[in-house]
mmCIF file with all atom_site columns, C-alpha atoms in Angstrom:
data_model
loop_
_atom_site.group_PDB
_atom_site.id
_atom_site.type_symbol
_atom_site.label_atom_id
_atom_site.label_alt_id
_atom_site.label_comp_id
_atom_site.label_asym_id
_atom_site.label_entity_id
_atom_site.label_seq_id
_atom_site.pdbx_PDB_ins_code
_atom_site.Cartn_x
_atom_site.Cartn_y
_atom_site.Cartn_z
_atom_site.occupancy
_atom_site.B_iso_or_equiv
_atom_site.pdbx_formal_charge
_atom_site.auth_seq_id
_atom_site.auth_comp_id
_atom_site.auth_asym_id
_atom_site.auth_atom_id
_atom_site.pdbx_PDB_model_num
ATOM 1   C CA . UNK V 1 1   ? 88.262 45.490  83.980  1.00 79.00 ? 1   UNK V CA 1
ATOM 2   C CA . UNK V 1 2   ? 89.784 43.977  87.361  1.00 84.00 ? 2   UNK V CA 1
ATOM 3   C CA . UNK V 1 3   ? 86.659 43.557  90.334  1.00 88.00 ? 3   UNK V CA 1
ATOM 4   C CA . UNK V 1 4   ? 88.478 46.377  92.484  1.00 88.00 ? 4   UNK V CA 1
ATOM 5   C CA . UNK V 1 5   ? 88.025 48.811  89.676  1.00 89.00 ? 5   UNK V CA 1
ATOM 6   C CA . UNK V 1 6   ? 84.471 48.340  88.760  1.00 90.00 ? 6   UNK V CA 1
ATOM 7   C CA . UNK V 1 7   ? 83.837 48.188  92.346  1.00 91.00 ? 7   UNK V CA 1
ATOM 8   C CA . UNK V 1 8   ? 85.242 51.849  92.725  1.00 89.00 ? 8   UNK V CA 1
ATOM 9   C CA . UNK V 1 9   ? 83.520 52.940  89.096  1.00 90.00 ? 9   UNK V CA 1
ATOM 10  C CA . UNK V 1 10  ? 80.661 51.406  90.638  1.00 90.00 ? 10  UNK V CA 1
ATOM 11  C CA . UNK V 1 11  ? 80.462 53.252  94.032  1.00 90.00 ? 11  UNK V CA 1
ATOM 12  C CA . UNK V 1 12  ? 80.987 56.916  92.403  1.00 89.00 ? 12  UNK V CA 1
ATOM 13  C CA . UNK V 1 13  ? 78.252 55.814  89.837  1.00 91.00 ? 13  UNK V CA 1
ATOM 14  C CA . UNK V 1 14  ? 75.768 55.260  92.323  1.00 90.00 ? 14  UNK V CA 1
ATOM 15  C CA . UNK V 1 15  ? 76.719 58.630  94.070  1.00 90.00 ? 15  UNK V CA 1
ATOM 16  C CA . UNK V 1 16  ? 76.006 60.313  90.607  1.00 93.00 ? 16  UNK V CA 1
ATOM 17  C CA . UNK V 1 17  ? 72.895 58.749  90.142  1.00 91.00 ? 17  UNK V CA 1
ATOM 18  C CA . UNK V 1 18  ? 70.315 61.321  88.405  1.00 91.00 ? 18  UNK V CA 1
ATOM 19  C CA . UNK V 1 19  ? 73.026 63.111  86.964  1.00 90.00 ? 19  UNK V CA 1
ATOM 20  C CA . UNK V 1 20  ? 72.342 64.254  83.365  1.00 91.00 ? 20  UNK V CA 1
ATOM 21  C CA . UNK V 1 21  ? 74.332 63.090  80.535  1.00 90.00 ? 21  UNK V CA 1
ATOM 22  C CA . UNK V 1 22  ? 78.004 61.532  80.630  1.00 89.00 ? 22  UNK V CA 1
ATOM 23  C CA . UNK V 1 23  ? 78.174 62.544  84.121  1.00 89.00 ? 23  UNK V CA 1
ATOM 24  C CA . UNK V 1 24  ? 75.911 60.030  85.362  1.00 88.00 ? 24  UNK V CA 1
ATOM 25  C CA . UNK V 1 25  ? 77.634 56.829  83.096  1.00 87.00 ? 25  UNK V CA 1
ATOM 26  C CA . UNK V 1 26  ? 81.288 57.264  82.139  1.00 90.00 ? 26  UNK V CA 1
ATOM 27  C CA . UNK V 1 27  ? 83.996 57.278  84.713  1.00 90.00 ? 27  UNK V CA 1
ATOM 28  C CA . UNK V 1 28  ? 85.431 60.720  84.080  1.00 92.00 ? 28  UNK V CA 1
ATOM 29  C CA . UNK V 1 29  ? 83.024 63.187  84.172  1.00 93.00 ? 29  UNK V CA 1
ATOM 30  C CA . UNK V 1 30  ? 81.547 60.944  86.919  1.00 93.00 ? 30  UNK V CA 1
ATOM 31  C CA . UNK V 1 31  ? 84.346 62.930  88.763  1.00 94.00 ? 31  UNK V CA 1
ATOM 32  C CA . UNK V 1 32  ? 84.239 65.820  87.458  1.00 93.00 ? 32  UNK V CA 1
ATOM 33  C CA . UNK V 1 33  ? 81.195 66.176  88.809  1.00 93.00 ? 33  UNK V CA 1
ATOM 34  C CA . UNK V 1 34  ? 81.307 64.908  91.786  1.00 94.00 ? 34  UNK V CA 1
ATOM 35  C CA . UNK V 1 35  ? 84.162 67.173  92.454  1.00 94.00 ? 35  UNK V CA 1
ATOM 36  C CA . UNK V 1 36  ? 82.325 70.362  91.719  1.00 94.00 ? 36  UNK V CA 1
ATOM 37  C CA . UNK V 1 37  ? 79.239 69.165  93.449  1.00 95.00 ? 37  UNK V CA 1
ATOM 38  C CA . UNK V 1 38  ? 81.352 69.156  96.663  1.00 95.00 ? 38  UNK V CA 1
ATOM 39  C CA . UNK V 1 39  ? 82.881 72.578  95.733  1.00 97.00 ? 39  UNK V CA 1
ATOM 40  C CA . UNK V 1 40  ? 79.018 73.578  95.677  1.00 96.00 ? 40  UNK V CA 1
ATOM 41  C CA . UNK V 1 41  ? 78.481 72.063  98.915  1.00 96.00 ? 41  UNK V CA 1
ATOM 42  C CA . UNK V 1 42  ? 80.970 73.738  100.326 1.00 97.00 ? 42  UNK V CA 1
ATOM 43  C CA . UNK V 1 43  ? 80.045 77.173  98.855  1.00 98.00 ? 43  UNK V CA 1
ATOM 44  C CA . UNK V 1 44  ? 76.309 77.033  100.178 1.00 98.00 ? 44  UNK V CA 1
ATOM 45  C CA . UNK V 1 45  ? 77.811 75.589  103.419 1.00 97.00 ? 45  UNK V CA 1
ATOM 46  C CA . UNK V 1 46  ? 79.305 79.330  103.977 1.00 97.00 ? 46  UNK V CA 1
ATOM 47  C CA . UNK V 1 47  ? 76.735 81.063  102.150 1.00 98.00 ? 47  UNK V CA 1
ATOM 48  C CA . UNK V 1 48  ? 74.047 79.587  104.130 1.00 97.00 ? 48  UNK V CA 1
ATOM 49  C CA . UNK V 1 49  ? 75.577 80.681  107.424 1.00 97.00 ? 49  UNK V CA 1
ATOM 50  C CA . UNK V 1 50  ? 76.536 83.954  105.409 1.00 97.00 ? 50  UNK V CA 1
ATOM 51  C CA . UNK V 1 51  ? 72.976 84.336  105.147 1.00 98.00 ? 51  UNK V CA 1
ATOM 52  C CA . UNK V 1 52  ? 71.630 83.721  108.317 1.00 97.00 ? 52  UNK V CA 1
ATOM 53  C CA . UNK V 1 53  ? 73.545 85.799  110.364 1.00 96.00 ? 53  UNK V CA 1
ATOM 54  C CA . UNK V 1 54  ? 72.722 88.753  107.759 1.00 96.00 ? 54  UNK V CA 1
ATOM 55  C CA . UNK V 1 55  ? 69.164 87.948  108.586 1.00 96.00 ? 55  UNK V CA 1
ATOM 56  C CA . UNK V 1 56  ? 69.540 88.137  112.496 1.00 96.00 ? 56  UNK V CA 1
ATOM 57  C CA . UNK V 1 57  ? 70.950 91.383  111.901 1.00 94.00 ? 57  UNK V CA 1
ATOM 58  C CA . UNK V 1 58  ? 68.150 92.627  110.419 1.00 95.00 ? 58  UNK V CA 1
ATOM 59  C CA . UNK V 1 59  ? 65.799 90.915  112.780 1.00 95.00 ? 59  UNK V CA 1
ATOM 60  C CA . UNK V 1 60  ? 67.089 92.749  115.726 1.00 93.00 ? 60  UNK V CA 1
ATOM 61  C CA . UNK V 1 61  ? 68.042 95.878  113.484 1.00 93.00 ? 61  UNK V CA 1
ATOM 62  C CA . UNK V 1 62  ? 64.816 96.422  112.658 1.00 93.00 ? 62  UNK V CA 1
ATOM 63  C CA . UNK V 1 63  ? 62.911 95.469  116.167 1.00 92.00 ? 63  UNK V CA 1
ATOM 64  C CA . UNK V 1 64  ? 65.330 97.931  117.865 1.00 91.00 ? 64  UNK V CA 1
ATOM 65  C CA . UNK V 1 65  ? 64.571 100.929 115.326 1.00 90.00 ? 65  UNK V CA 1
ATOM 66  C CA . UNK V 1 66  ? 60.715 100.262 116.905 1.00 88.00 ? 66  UNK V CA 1
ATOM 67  C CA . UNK V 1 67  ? 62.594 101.406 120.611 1.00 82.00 ? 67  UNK V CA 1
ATOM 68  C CA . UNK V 1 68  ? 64.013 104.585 118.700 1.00 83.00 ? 68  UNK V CA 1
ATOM 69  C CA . UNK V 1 69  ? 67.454 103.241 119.115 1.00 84.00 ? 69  UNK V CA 1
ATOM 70  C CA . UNK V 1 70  ? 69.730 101.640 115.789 1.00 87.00 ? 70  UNK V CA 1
ATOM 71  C CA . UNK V 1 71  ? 71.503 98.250  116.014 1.00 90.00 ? 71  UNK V CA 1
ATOM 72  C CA . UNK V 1 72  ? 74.925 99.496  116.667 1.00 90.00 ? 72  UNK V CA 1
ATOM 73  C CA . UNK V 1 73  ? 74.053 101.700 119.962 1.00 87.00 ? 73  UNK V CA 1
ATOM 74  C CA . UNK V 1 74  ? 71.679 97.764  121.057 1.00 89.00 ? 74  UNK V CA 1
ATOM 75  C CA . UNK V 1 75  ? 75.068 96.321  120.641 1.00 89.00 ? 75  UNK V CA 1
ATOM 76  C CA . UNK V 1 76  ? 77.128 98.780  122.167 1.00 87.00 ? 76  UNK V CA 1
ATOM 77  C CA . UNK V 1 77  ? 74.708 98.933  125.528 1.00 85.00 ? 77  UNK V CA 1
ATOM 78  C CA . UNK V 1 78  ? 74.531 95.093  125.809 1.00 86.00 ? 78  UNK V CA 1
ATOM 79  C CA . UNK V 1 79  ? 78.298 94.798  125.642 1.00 85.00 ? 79  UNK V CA 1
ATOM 80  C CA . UNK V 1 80  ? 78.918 97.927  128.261 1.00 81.00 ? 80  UNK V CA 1
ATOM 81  C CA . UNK V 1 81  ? 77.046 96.050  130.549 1.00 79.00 ? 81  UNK V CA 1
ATOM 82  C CA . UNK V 1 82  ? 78.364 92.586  129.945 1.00 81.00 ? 82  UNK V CA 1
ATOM 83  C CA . UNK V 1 83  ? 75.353 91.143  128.679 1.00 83.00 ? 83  UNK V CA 1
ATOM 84  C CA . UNK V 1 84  ? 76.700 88.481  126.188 1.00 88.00 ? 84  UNK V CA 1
ATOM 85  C CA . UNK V 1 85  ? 73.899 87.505  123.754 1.00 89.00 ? 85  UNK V CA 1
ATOM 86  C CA . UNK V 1 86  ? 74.831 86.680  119.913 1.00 91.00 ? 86  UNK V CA 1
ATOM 87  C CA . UNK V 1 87  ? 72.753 88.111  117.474 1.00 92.00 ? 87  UNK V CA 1
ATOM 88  C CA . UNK V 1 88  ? 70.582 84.774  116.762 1.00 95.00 ? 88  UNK V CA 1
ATOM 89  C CA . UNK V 1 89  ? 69.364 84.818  120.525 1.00 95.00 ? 89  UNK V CA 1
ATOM 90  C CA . UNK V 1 90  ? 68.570 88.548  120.600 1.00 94.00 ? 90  UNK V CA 1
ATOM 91  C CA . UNK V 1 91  ? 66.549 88.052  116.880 1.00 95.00 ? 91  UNK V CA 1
ATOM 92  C CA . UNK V 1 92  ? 64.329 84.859  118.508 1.00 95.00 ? 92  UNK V CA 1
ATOM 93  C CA . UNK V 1 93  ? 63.875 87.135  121.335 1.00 94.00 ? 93  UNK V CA 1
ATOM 94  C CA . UNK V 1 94  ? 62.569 89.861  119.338 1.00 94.00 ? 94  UNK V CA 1
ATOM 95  C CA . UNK V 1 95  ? 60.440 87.591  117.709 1.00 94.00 ? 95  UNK V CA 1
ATOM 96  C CA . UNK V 1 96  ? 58.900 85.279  119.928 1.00 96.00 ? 96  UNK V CA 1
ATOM 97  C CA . UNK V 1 97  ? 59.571 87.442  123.457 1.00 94.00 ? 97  UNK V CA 1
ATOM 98  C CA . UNK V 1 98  ? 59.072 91.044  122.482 1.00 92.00 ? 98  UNK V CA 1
ATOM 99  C CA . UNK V 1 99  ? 58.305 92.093  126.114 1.00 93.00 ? 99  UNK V CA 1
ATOM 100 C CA . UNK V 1 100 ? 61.266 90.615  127.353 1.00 93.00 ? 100 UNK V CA 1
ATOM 101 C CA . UNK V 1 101 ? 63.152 91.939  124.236 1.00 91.00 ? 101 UNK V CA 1
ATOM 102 C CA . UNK V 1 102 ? 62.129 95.312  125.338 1.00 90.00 ? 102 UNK V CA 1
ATOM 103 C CA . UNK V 1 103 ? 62.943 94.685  129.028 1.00 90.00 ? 103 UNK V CA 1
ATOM 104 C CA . UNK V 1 104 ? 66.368 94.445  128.264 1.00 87.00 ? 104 UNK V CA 1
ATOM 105 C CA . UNK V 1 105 ? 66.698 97.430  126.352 1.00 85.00 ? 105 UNK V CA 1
ATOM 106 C CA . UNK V 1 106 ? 65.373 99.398  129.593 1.00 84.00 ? 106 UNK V CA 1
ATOM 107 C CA . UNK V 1 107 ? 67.759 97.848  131.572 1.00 82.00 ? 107 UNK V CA 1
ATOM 108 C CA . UNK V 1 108 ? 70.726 97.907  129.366 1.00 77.00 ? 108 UNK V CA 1
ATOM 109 C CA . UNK V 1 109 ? 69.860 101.630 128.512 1.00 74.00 ? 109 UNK V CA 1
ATOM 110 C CA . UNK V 1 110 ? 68.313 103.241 131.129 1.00 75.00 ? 110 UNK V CA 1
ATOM 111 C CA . UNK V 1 111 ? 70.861 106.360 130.494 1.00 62.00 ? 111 UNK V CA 1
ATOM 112 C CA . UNK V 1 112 ? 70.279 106.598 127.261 1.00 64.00 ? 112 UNK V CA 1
ATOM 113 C CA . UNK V 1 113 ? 67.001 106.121 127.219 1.00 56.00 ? 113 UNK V CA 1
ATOM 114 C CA . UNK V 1 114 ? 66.509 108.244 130.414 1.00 56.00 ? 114 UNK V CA 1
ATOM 115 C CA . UNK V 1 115 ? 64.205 106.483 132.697 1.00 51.00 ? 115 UNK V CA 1
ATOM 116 C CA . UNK V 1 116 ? 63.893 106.788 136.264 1.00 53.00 ? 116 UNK V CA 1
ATOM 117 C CA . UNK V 1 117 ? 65.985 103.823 138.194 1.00 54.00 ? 117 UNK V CA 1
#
């Protein structure tokens, strides 16, 4: 076998190092593998951020139900008033600054909710 060659065997080897079987040895299903672990990678990539933003939704979905109000009249109130906060801001507010959390509701509500000005 030439130097370049076992050179490049040698580099995906090490990348498939504690692999189980063939995979982690023999030059083919050293790719294979290494193939579908990036397909993997790339899955969870998405599924992760899939995940997370179903999580803030809930967060704030289920902080707002506290205020009697549901997540999709929050949303519609912040955006009528121009108040641009994603949905990963308005969860760590909810968490960590309920007061403030609430604060906002007043103000972005105060129709709905019918307090005095």
């Amino acid at each position: 076998m030439p130097q370049s060659r076992k050179k490049r065997h040698k580099r995906l080897r090490v990348l498939a190092k504690g692999y189980y079987g063939r995979a982690s040895n023999v030059h083919s299903p050293i790719k294979q593998a290494l193939i579908k672990r990036h397909v993997y990678n790339t899955f969870s990539r998405k599924l992760r951020k899939r995940e997370s933003r179903a999580l803030w939704n809930r967060t704030v979905s289920e902080n707002v139900n506290t205020y009697s109000l549901n997540y999709s009249t929050l949303i519609h109130l912040l955006n009528s008033q121009h108040i641009s906060l994603n949905r990963k801001i308005l969860s760590e507010l909810f968490v960590y600054e309920p007061k403030s959390a609430f604060s906002l509701i007043t103000w972005a509500g105060r129709r709905l909710l019918q307090l005095p000005q």
